[in-house]
Amino acid sequence: MSKSRRAVYSIFLLLAFILLAIFVGNNPVNDFDISISRFVQQFHNPTLDQLMIWISAFGNVSIAFASTLITALLFFVFNYKREAIFIMAISFTGLVTLTLKYLFSRPRPTAEYVTLIESYKNHSFPSGHTLSYVVFFGFIIFLMQQLKTLPQYLRIIVSVFAYFMFIVGPISRVYLGAHWFTDIVGGLLIGLFYLLHLNFFYIKSKVH
């Protein structure tokens, strides 16, 4: 990707996030978010609850860091040392999440509006789980496209799982009542911004 195209994508993602943040700041609780939460939660049942809790667990801070560390170690052991370093760089998304949550201080959804299958006490915007899923699983998908030396069957299996988590992970946050839909979009925008630059510097390091 050229520098000019990366700049355009970066500006678009940041402007979209700023506009969303302004909307969220002025409308912390709004009919749009409530309607989406109620639509997603209409499919609520005990089996799906457990599945969504399991999927969502990968975004918890301790599990997310452990997953990143273990994945990096696996790449390192199999002599993909540069990839291991870039995977560890994903850990900084936690700092980004904490900073943005503190800055915007949006309250979490409450039982007045949604069913709380899981509840959290920290702030809501943007979704740290979503940011984590987008960057971690997005980068894994990217690596599976780049590393042609890996067996094809392995790249396909890993990619399918990563795509599943990339898509369903953020949905699980709305389903569980932990986030509003606009929190998810905020996490997606910042996650894509982070992933864009992670991919770019990975390719750049590969060339040099």
PDB file of C-alpha atoms in Angstrom:
ATOM      1  CA  MET A   1       0.000   0.000   0.000  1.00  0.00           C
ATOM      2  CA  SER A   2       1.307   3.439  -0.934  1.00  0.00           C
ATOM      3  CA  LYS A   3       1.855   6.137   1.688  1.00  0.00           C
ATOM      4  CA  SER A   4      -0.789   8.363   0.091  1.00  0.00           C
ATOM      5  CA  ARG A   5      -3.432   5.632   0.195  1.00  0.00           C
ATOM      6  CA  ARG A   6      -2.538   4.808   3.801  1.00  0.00           C
ATOM      7  CA  ALA A   7      -2.862   8.508   4.657  1.00  0.00           C
ATOM      8  CA  VAL A   8      -6.309   8.690   3.051  1.00  0.00           C
ATOM      9  CA  TYR A   9      -7.531   5.594   4.904  1.00  0.00           C
ATOM     10  CA  SER A  10      -6.074   6.899   8.164  1.00  0.00           C
ATOM     11  CA  ILE A  11      -7.782  10.276   7.840  1.00  0.00           C
ATOM     12  CA  PHE A  12     -11.096   8.637   6.949  1.00  0.00           C
ATOM     13  CA  LEU A  13     -10.978   6.293   9.965  1.00  0.00           C
ATOM     14  CA  LEU A  14     -10.009   9.073  12.359  1.00  0.00           C
ATOM     15  CA  LEU A  15     -12.647  11.498  11.052  1.00  0.00           C
ATOM     16  CA  ALA A  16     -15.311   8.783  11.267  1.00  0.00           C
ATOM     17  CA  PHE A  17     -14.255   8.063  14.847  1.00  0.00           C
ATOM     18  CA  ILE A  18     -14.318  11.758  15.806  1.00  0.00           C
ATOM     19  CA  LEU A  19     -17.813  12.204  14.341  1.00  0.00           C
ATOM     20  CA  LEU A  20     -18.998   9.077  16.140  1.00  0.00           C
ATOM     21  CA  ALA A  21     -17.421  10.286  19.401  1.00  0.00           C
ATOM     22  CA  ILE A  22     -19.270  13.611  19.079  1.00  0.00           C
ATOM     23  CA  PHE A  23     -22.560  11.769  18.533  1.00  0.00           C
ATOM     24  CA  VAL A  24     -21.914   9.458  21.479  1.00  0.00           C
ATOM     25  CA  GLY A  25     -20.893  12.375  23.699  1.00  0.00           C
ATOM     26  CA  ASN A  26     -24.152  14.167  22.970  1.00  0.00           C
ATOM     27  CA  ASN A  27     -26.286  11.002  23.005  1.00  0.00           C
ATOM     28  CA  PRO A  28     -24.811   8.502  25.500  1.00  0.00           C
ATOM     29  CA  VAL A  29     -28.153   6.686  25.548  1.00  0.00           C
ATOM     30  CA  ASN A  30     -30.104   6.845  22.288  1.00  0.00           C
ATOM     31  CA  ASP A  31     -32.924   5.056  20.479  1.00  0.00           C
ATOM     32  CA  PHE A  32     -30.594   3.818  17.720  1.00  0.00           C
ATOM     33  CA  ASP A  33     -28.378   1.867  20.119  1.00  0.00           C
ATOM     34  CA  ILE A  34     -31.309   0.621  22.176  1.00  0.00           C
ATOM     35  CA  SER A  35     -33.129  -0.716  19.109  1.00  0.00           C
ATOM     36  CA  ILE A  36     -30.057  -2.624  17.892  1.00  0.00           C
ATOM     37  CA  SER A  37     -29.406  -4.104  21.341  1.00  0.00           C
ATOM     38  CA  ARG A  38     -33.005  -5.293  21.602  1.00  0.00           C
ATOM     39  CA  PHE A  39     -32.901  -6.747  18.106  1.00  0.00           C
ATOM     40  CA  VAL A  40     -29.714  -8.732  18.833  1.00  0.00           C
ATOM     41  CA  GLN A  41     -30.925  -9.836  22.256  1.00  0.00           C
ATOM     42  CA  GLN A  42     -34.221 -11.199  20.956  1.00  0.00           C
ATOM     43  CA  PHE A  43     -32.297 -14.375  20.038  1.00  0.00           C
ATOM     44  CA  HIS A  44     -31.338 -14.878  23.681  1.00  0.00           C
ATOM     45  CA  ASN A  45     -31.296 -18.489  24.952  1.00  0.00           C
ATOM     46  CA  PRO A  46     -29.115 -20.313  27.537  1.00  0.00           C
ATOM     47  CA  THR A  47     -27.024 -22.202  24.962  1.00  0.00           C
ATOM     48  CA  LEU A  48     -26.281 -19.092  22.923  1.00  0.00           C
ATOM     49  CA  ASP A  49     -25.547 -17.212  26.143  1.00  0.00           C
ATOM     50  CA  GLN A  50     -22.761 -19.652  27.002  1.00  0.00           C
ATOM     51  CA  LEU A  51     -21.350 -19.551  23.468  1.00  0.00           C
ATOM     52  CA  MET A  52     -21.263 -15.752  23.457  1.00  0.00           C
ATOM     53  CA  ILE A  53     -19.667 -15.669  26.926  1.00  0.00           C
ATOM     54  CA  TRP A  54     -16.958 -18.055  25.677  1.00  0.00           C
ATOM     55  CA  ILE A  55     -16.336 -15.991  22.531  1.00  0.00           C
ATOM     56  CA  SER A  56     -16.301 -12.764  24.524  1.00  0.00           C
ATOM     57  CA  ALA A  57     -13.790 -14.150  27.033  1.00  0.00           C
ATOM     58  CA  PHE A  58     -11.001 -13.883  24.456  1.00  0.00           C
ATOM     59  CA  GLY A  59     -11.248 -10.112  24.725  1.00  0.00           C
ATOM     60  CA  ASN A  60     -10.804  -9.956  28.504  1.00  0.00           C
ATOM     61  CA  VAL A  61      -7.509  -8.244  29.361  1.00  0.00           C
ATOM     62  CA  SER A  62      -5.770 -11.221  30.965  1.00  0.00           C
ATOM     63  CA  ILE A  63      -6.891 -13.737  28.338  1.00  0.00           C
ATOM     64  CA  ALA A  64      -6.197 -11.343  25.457  1.00  0.00           C
ATOM     65  CA  PHE A  65      -2.650 -10.725  26.713  1.00  0.00           C
ATOM     66  CA  ALA A  66      -2.061 -14.449  27.312  1.00  0.00           C
ATOM     67  CA  SER A  67      -3.354 -15.273  23.812  1.00  0.00           C
ATOM     68  CA  THR A  68      -1.067 -12.647  22.291  1.00  0.00           C
ATOM     69  CA  LEU A  69       1.938 -13.903  24.252  1.00  0.00           C
ATOM     70  CA  ILE A  70       1.320 -17.573  23.441  1.00  0.00           C
ATOM     71  CA  THR A  71       0.751 -16.812  19.747  1.00  0.00           C
ATOM     72  CA  ALA A  72       3.954 -14.752  19.612  1.00  0.00           C
ATOM     73  CA  LEU A  73       5.893 -17.559  21.306  1.00  0.00           C
ATOM     74  CA  LEU A  74       4.586 -20.098  18.801  1.00  0.00           C
ATOM     75  CA  PHE A  75       5.738 -17.947  15.888  1.00  0.00           C
ATOM     76  CA  PHE A  76       9.089 -17.376  17.613  1.00  0.00           C
ATOM     77  CA  VAL A  77       9.658 -21.092  18.277  1.00  0.00           C
ATOM     78  CA  PHE A  78       8.972 -21.928  14.627  1.00  0.00           C
ATOM     79  CA  ASN A  79      11.493 -19.288  13.554  1.00  0.00           C
ATOM     80  CA  TYR A  80       9.046 -16.533  12.582  1.00  0.00           C
ATOM     81  CA  LYS A  81      10.763 -14.040  14.872  1.00  0.00           C
ATOM     82  CA  ARG A  82       9.761 -10.861  13.037  1.00  0.00           C
ATOM     83  CA  GLU A  83       6.129 -11.964  13.072  1.00  0.00           C
ATOM     84  CA  ALA A  84       6.408 -12.657  16.818  1.00  0.00           C
ATOM     85  CA  ILE A  85       7.591  -9.096  17.464  1.00  0.00           C
ATOM     86  CA  PHE A  86       4.704  -7.598  15.493  1.00  0.00           C
ATOM     87  CA  ILE A  87       2.202  -9.827  17.300  1.00  0.00           C
ATOM     88  CA  MET A  88       3.510  -8.561  20.637  1.00  0.00           C
ATOM     89  CA  ALA A  89       2.969  -5.003  19.366  1.00  0.00           C
ATOM     90  CA  ILE A  90      -0.751  -5.787  19.521  1.00  0.00           C
ATOM     91  CA  SER A  91      -0.485  -5.596  23.315  1.00  0.00           C
ATOM     92  CA  PHE A  92      -0.400  -1.794  23.119  1.00  0.00           C
ATOM     93  CA  THR A  93      -4.070  -1.797  22.120  1.00  0.00           C
ATOM     94  CA  GLY A  94      -4.826  -2.170  25.832  1.00  0.00           C
ATOM     95  CA  LEU A  95      -3.224   1.205  26.545  1.00  0.00           C
ATOM     96  CA  VAL A  96      -5.149   2.778  23.656  1.00  0.00           C
ATOM     97  CA  THR A  97      -8.404   1.388  25.039  1.00  0.00           C
ATOM     98  CA  LEU A  98      -7.794   2.635  28.583  1.00  0.00           C
ATOM     99  CA  THR A  99      -6.880   6.120  27.333  1.00  0.00           C
ATOM    100  CA  LEU A 100      -9.959   6.478  25.120  1.00  0.00           C
ATOM    101  CA  LYS A 101     -12.357   5.069  27.726  1.00  0.00           C
ATOM    102  CA  TYR A 102     -11.024   7.537  30.294  1.00  0.00           C
ATOM    103  CA  LEU A 103     -11.295  10.394  27.790  1.00  0.00           C
ATOM    104  CA  PHE A 104     -14.939   9.752  26.837  1.00  0.00           C
ATOM    105  CA  SER A 105     -16.245   8.188  30.090  1.00  0.00           C
ATOM    106  CA  ARG A 106     -19.420   6.810  28.533  1.00  0.00           C
ATOM    107  CA  PRO A 107     -21.585   4.751  30.920  1.00  0.00           C
ATOM    108  CA  ARG A 108     -22.242   1.085  30.165  1.00  0.00           C
ATOM    109  CA  PRO A 109     -25.720  -0.123  29.128  1.00  0.00           C
ATOM    110  CA  THR A 110     -28.011  -0.645  32.127  1.00  0.00           C
ATOM    111  CA  ALA A 111     -30.799  -3.100  32.940  1.00  0.00           C
ATOM    112  CA  GLU A 112     -33.276  -0.308  32.263  1.00  0.00           C
ATOM    113  CA  TYR A 113     -32.610  -0.683  28.543  1.00  0.00           C
ATOM    114  CA  VAL A 114     -31.011  -4.089  27.886  1.00  0.00           C
ATOM    115  CA  THR A 115     -30.637  -7.573  29.349  1.00  0.00           C
ATOM    116  CA  LEU A 116     -27.334  -7.696  31.240  1.00  0.00           C
ATOM    117  CA  ILE A 117     -25.916 -11.175  30.715  1.00  0.00           C
ATOM    118  CA  GLU A 118     -22.478  -9.793  31.560  1.00  0.00           C
ATOM    119  CA  SER A 119     -21.859  -6.492  33.322  1.00  0.00           C
ATOM    120  CA  TYR A 120     -18.707  -4.373  33.684  1.00  0.00           C
ATOM    121  CA  LYS A 121     -17.922  -1.346  35.837  1.00  0.00           C
ATOM    122  CA  ASN A 122     -15.480   0.502  33.584  1.00  0.00           C
ATOM    123  CA  HIS A 123     -16.459   2.876  30.788  1.00  0.00           C
ATOM    124  CA  SER A 124     -18.112   1.833  27.555  1.00  0.00           C
ATOM    125  CA  PHE A 125     -16.745   3.792  24.586  1.00  0.00           C
ATOM    126  CA  PRO A 126     -15.024   2.486  22.560  1.00  0.00           C
ATOM    127  CA  SER A 127     -15.281  -1.287  22.945  1.00  0.00           C
ATOM    128  CA  GLY A 128     -11.866  -2.586  23.983  1.00  0.00           C
ATOM    129  CA  HIS A 129     -12.909  -6.130  23.144  1.00  0.00           C
ATOM    130  CA  THR A 130     -13.745  -5.087  19.591  1.00  0.00           C
ATOM    131  CA  LEU A 131     -10.480  -3.175  19.198  1.00  0.00           C
ATOM    132  CA  SER A 132      -8.592  -6.229  20.425  1.00  0.00           C
ATOM    133  CA  TYR A 133     -10.461  -8.648  18.137  1.00  0.00           C
ATOM    134  CA  VAL A 134     -10.008  -6.465  15.067  1.00  0.00           C
ATOM    135  CA  VAL A 135      -6.253  -6.012  15.564  1.00  0.00           C
ATOM    136  CA  PHE A 136      -5.362  -9.498  16.822  1.00  0.00           C
ATOM    137  CA  PHE A 137      -7.497 -11.623  14.531  1.00  0.00           C
ATOM    138  CA  GLY A 138      -7.170  -9.156  11.669  1.00  0.00           C
ATOM    139  CA  PHE A 139      -3.376  -9.403  11.847  1.00  0.00           C
ATOM    140  CA  ILE A 140      -3.524 -13.194  12.054  1.00  0.00           C
ATOM    141  CA  ILE A 141      -5.658 -13.233   8.881  1.00  0.00           C
ATOM    142  CA  PHE A 142      -3.127 -10.909   7.243  1.00  0.00           C
ATOM    143  CA  LEU A 143      -0.212 -13.172   8.250  1.00  0.00           C
ATOM    144  CA  MET A 144      -1.966 -16.253   6.885  1.00  0.00           C
ATOM    145  CA  GLN A 145      -2.109 -14.473   3.525  1.00  0.00           C
ATOM    146  CA  GLN A 146       1.543 -13.458   3.701  1.00  0.00           C
ATOM    147  CA  LEU A 147       3.222 -16.621   4.999  1.00  0.00           C
ATOM    148  CA  LYS A 148       3.072 -18.918   1.992  1.00  0.00           C
ATOM    149  CA  THR A 149       5.685 -21.165   3.619  1.00  0.00           C
ATOM    150  CA  LEU A 150       3.069 -22.420   6.083  1.00  0.00           C
ATOM    151  CA  PRO A 151       0.999 -25.459   5.002  1.00  0.00           C
ATOM    152  CA  GLN A 152      -2.116 -24.393   3.123  1.00  0.00           C
ATOM    153  CA  TYR A 153      -4.462 -26.463   5.285  1.00  0.00           C
ATOM    154  CA  LEU A 154      -3.098 -24.733   8.410  1.00  0.00           C
ATOM    155  CA  ARG A 155      -3.501 -21.265   6.889  1.00  0.00           C
ATOM    156  CA  ILE A 156      -7.106 -22.085   5.935  1.00  0.00           C
ATOM    157  CA  ILE A 157      -8.040 -23.452   9.382  1.00  0.00           C
ATOM    158  CA  VAL A 158      -6.468 -20.512  11.218  1.00  0.00           C
ATOM    159  CA  SER A 159      -8.038 -17.999   8.821  1.00  0.00           C
ATOM    160  CA  VAL A 160     -11.546 -19.468   9.191  1.00  0.00           C
ATOM    161  CA  PHE A 161     -11.297 -19.332  12.983  1.00  0.00           C
ATOM    162  CA  ALA A 162      -9.879 -15.796  12.882  1.00  0.00           C
ATOM    163  CA  TYR A 163     -12.627 -14.557  10.531  1.00  0.00           C
ATOM    164  CA  PHE A 164     -15.249 -16.105  12.820  1.00  0.00           C
ATOM    165  CA  MET A 165     -13.852 -14.363  15.898  1.00  0.00           C
ATOM    166  CA  PHE A 166     -13.326 -11.108  13.986  1.00  0.00           C
ATOM    167  CA  ILE A 167     -17.039 -10.999  13.110  1.00  0.00           C
ATOM    168  CA  VAL A 168     -18.796 -12.721  16.005  1.00  0.00           C
ATOM    169  CA  GLY A 169     -16.590 -11.352  18.801  1.00  0.00           C
ATOM    170  CA  PRO A 170     -17.893  -7.769  18.515  1.00  0.00           C
ATOM    171  CA  ILE A 171     -21.491  -8.991  18.107  1.00  0.00           C
ATOM    172  CA  SER A 172     -21.152 -10.928  21.363  1.00  0.00           C
ATOM    173  CA  ARG A 173     -20.583  -7.669  23.239  1.00  0.00           C
ATOM    174  CA  VAL A 174     -23.968  -6.299  22.204  1.00  0.00           C
ATOM    175  CA  TYR A 175     -25.643  -9.656  22.760  1.00  0.00           C
ATOM    176  CA  LEU A 176     -24.297  -9.835  26.329  1.00  0.00           C
ATOM    177  CA  GLY A 177     -25.453  -6.291  27.095  1.00  0.00           C
ATOM    178  CA  ALA A 178     -21.874  -5.187  27.783  1.00  0.00           C
ATOM    179  CA  HIS A 179     -21.776  -2.552  25.031  1.00  0.00           C
ATOM    180  CA  TRP A 180     -23.855  -0.353  22.791  1.00  0.00           C
ATOM    181  CA  PHE A 181     -23.559  -0.820  19.033  1.00  0.00           C
ATOM    182  CA  THR A 182     -21.835   2.573  18.672  1.00  0.00           C
ATOM    183  CA  ASP A 183     -19.186   1.342  21.150  1.00  0.00           C
ATOM    184  CA  ILE A 184     -18.554  -1.541  18.764  1.00  0.00           C
ATOM    185  CA  VAL A 185     -18.249   0.788  15.769  1.00  0.00           C
ATOM    186  CA  GLY A 186     -15.821   2.984  17.723  1.00  0.00           C
ATOM    187  CA  GLY A 187     -13.657  -0.028  18.572  1.00  0.00           C
ATOM    188  CA  LEU A 188     -13.816  -1.168  14.944  1.00  0.00           C
ATOM    189  CA  LEU A 189     -12.652   2.197  13.585  1.00  0.00           C
ATOM    190  CA  ILE A 190      -9.715   2.525  15.975  1.00  0.00           C
ATOM    191  CA  GLY A 191      -8.893  -1.165  15.527  1.00  0.00           C
ATOM    192  CA  LEU A 192      -8.760  -0.801  11.742  1.00  0.00           C
ATOM    193  CA  PHE A 193      -6.586   2.303  12.130  1.00  0.00           C
ATOM    194  CA  TYR A 194      -4.136   0.360  14.324  1.00  0.00           C
ATOM    195  CA  LEU A 195      -4.242  -2.685  12.038  1.00  0.00           C
ATOM    196  CA  LEU A 196      -3.655  -0.559   8.939  1.00  0.00           C
ATOM    197  CA  HIS A 197      -0.393   0.767  10.342  1.00  0.00           C
ATOM    198  CA  LEU A 198       0.645  -2.586  11.822  1.00  0.00           C
ATOM    199  CA  ASN A 199       0.265  -4.227   8.411  1.00  0.00           C
ATOM    200  CA  PHE A 200       2.060  -1.364   6.697  1.00  0.00           C
ATOM    201  CA  PHE A 201       5.118  -1.485   8.957  1.00  0.00           C
ATOM    202  CA  TYR A 202       5.205  -5.258   8.718  1.00  0.00           C
ATOM    203  CA  ILE A 203       5.405  -5.061   4.912  1.00  0.00           C
ATOM    204  CA  LYS A 204       7.936  -2.246   5.145  1.00  0.00           C
ATOM    205  CA  SER A 205      10.161  -4.274   7.475  1.00  0.00           C
ATOM    206  CA  LYS A 206       9.873  -7.237   5.135  1.00  0.00           C
ATOM    207  CA  VAL A 207      11.119  -5.192   2.192  1.00  0.00           C
ATOM    208  CA  HIS A 208      14.116  -3.905   4.132  1.00  0.00           C
TER     209      HIS A 208
END
